[in-house]
Amino acid sequence: DSLVSIDDETTGDYSSNTFNLNNKTILDSTGAFINLDIDYDIIDNTSASDQIFNTLNTSMEPLHAPDKRFQDIGSRNRLFGVKLDYQKKFTTWKIDAGLKYSQSNIDQTLNQLFDNETTLKKVCFCSAVPYQNLVTGSVKCFHNHEVPSLYH
């Protein structure tokens, strides 16, 4: 029988900022419009953790030297998106079209140090993941009796 006691000291900082621009422009008296949305997110997170694992017997005496783990974790993310929509209604049908672009730059790091009497290990995990996405919209033509009510 044993008991594990953990002493932990963790510190960290987190920030998140979002910038957003939306503009809808009516083009004519029929209600045709162009809508533009631009979004940019900045998300940063850092933390450091020092942990000491004490394994104790039933008399609360150490069974062996403490195990130690030290961690540094970092996250730096940048997210960007642009969306452009167009809509034009005619007598019995309408056109909807859209274009969207998004880009995500995600950078994650994990540095760990394990330390006890016999082992000293450093583990490093680093990941920088750029991701880009381009979605083109489709043109949709509805006859008046097929147009869902949210389009009226």
XYZ file of C-alpha atoms in Angstrom:
152
model
C 0.000 0.000 0.000
C 1.182 3.476 -0.812
C 0.009 7.025 -1.235
C 1.118 9.514 -3.878
C 1.248 13.144 -2.839
C 1.703 15.801 -5.525
C 3.020 19.289 -4.928
C 2.146 21.449 -7.924
C 2.972 25.015 -8.812
C 1.507 26.216 -12.091
C 1.656 29.680 -13.594
C 0.369 30.900 -16.910
C -0.881 33.668 -19.156
C -3.765 33.560 -21.624
C -4.871 36.195 -24.102
C -7.481 36.164 -26.819
C -8.257 39.012 -29.206
C -10.826 38.975 -31.973
C -11.164 41.550 -34.714
C -14.287 41.507 -36.865
C -15.492 43.633 -39.776
C -18.928 43.149 -41.359
C -20.412 45.172 -44.202
C -23.687 44.594 -46.033
C -24.287 46.744 -49.088
C -27.726 46.909 -50.732
C -27.206 47.150 -54.491
C -30.657 47.991 -55.871
C -34.339 48.422 -55.079
C -35.015 44.663 -55.351
C -32.890 44.047 -52.259
C -29.878 42.556 -54.029
C -26.892 42.721 -51.728
C -23.254 41.930 -51.185
C -22.174 40.965 -47.669
C -18.521 40.980 -46.575
C -17.245 39.438 -43.297
C -13.595 39.569 -42.207
C -12.431 37.895 -38.981
C -8.998 37.686 -37.343
C -8.297 35.922 -34.039
C -5.107 36.018 -31.976
C -4.919 33.403 -29.212
C -1.810 33.049 -27.041
C -1.363 30.749 -24.066
C 1.712 29.945 -21.998
C 2.004 27.975 -18.800
C 4.732 26.502 -16.654
C 4.266 23.720 -14.145
C 6.591 22.262 -11.526
C 5.318 19.028 -9.980
C 6.869 16.864 -7.294
C 5.468 13.362 -6.799
C 6.074 11.874 -3.338
C 5.289 8.174 -2.903
C 4.642 7.405 0.756
C 4.017 4.190 2.640
C 1.174 3.733 5.141
C 3.348 5.321 7.857
C 3.658 8.414 5.603
C 7.371 7.819 5.038
C 8.894 8.197 1.543
C 9.301 4.929 -0.349
C 11.911 6.503 -2.669
C 13.240 9.868 -3.719
C 10.606 12.225 -5.114
C 9.898 12.170 -8.835
C 9.903 15.583 -10.445
C 8.294 16.840 -13.621
C 8.715 20.290 -15.090
C 6.613 21.473 -18.026
C 6.561 24.502 -20.287
C 3.552 24.679 -22.586
C 3.054 27.270 -25.285
C 0.331 27.969 -27.791
C 0.316 30.678 -30.452
C -2.657 30.598 -32.815
C -3.642 32.958 -35.613
C -6.993 32.447 -37.359
C -8.119 34.457 -40.378
C -11.295 34.271 -42.449
C -12.967 36.241 -45.223
C -16.468 35.575 -46.554
C -18.222 37.310 -49.435
C -21.894 36.614 -50.231
C -24.089 37.864 -53.056
C -27.860 37.584 -53.395
C -30.249 38.806 -56.090
C -33.984 38.058 -56.277
C -35.894 37.953 -59.529
C -39.609 37.503 -60.139
C -39.701 33.715 -59.818
C -36.157 32.792 -58.795
C -33.045 34.140 -57.120
C -29.287 33.795 -57.152
C -27.163 33.100 -54.076
C -23.398 32.932 -54.440
C -20.561 33.012 -51.986
C -16.832 32.768 -51.535
C -14.924 31.957 -48.368
C -11.238 31.828 -47.500
C -9.766 30.802 -44.165
C -6.248 30.361 -42.856
C -5.209 28.904 -39.501
C -1.669 29.035 -38.168
C -1.485 26.887 -35.051
C 1.766 26.583 -33.118
C 1.848 24.300 -30.054
C 4.896 23.470 -27.945
C 5.431 21.181 -24.965
C 8.751 20.876 -23.180
C 8.968 18.400 -20.297
C 11.791 17.499 -17.978
C 11.570 14.387 -15.816
C 14.027 14.058 -12.961
C 14.562 11.448 -10.257
C 17.589 9.662 -8.813
C 18.329 7.603 -11.906
C 16.684 9.347 -14.848
C 16.911 12.728 -16.489
C 14.847 13.030 -19.650
C 13.860 15.943 -21.783
C 10.855 15.561 -24.021
C 10.117 18.228 -26.599
C 6.970 18.322 -28.665
C 6.731 21.131 -31.178
C 4.079 21.568 -33.800
C 3.540 24.361 -36.269
C 0.477 23.634 -38.372
C -0.423 26.059 -41.146
C -3.830 25.336 -42.627
C -5.484 27.106 -45.531
C -8.953 26.580 -46.887
C -10.666 28.057 -49.935
C -14.353 27.361 -50.405
C -16.138 28.691 -53.448
C -19.852 29.212 -53.259
C -22.402 27.819 -55.617
C -25.095 29.523 -57.610
C -28.551 28.421 -56.545
C -31.659 29.216 -58.531
C -35.033 28.737 -56.843
C -38.455 28.962 -58.368
C -40.673 31.052 -56.137
C -42.615 28.054 -54.757
C -39.293 26.299 -53.855
C -37.705 29.211 -51.972
C -37.537 28.453 -48.242
C -39.408 30.981 -46.101
C -36.227 32.490 -44.679
C -35.427 33.811 -48.175
C -38.703 35.755 -48.596
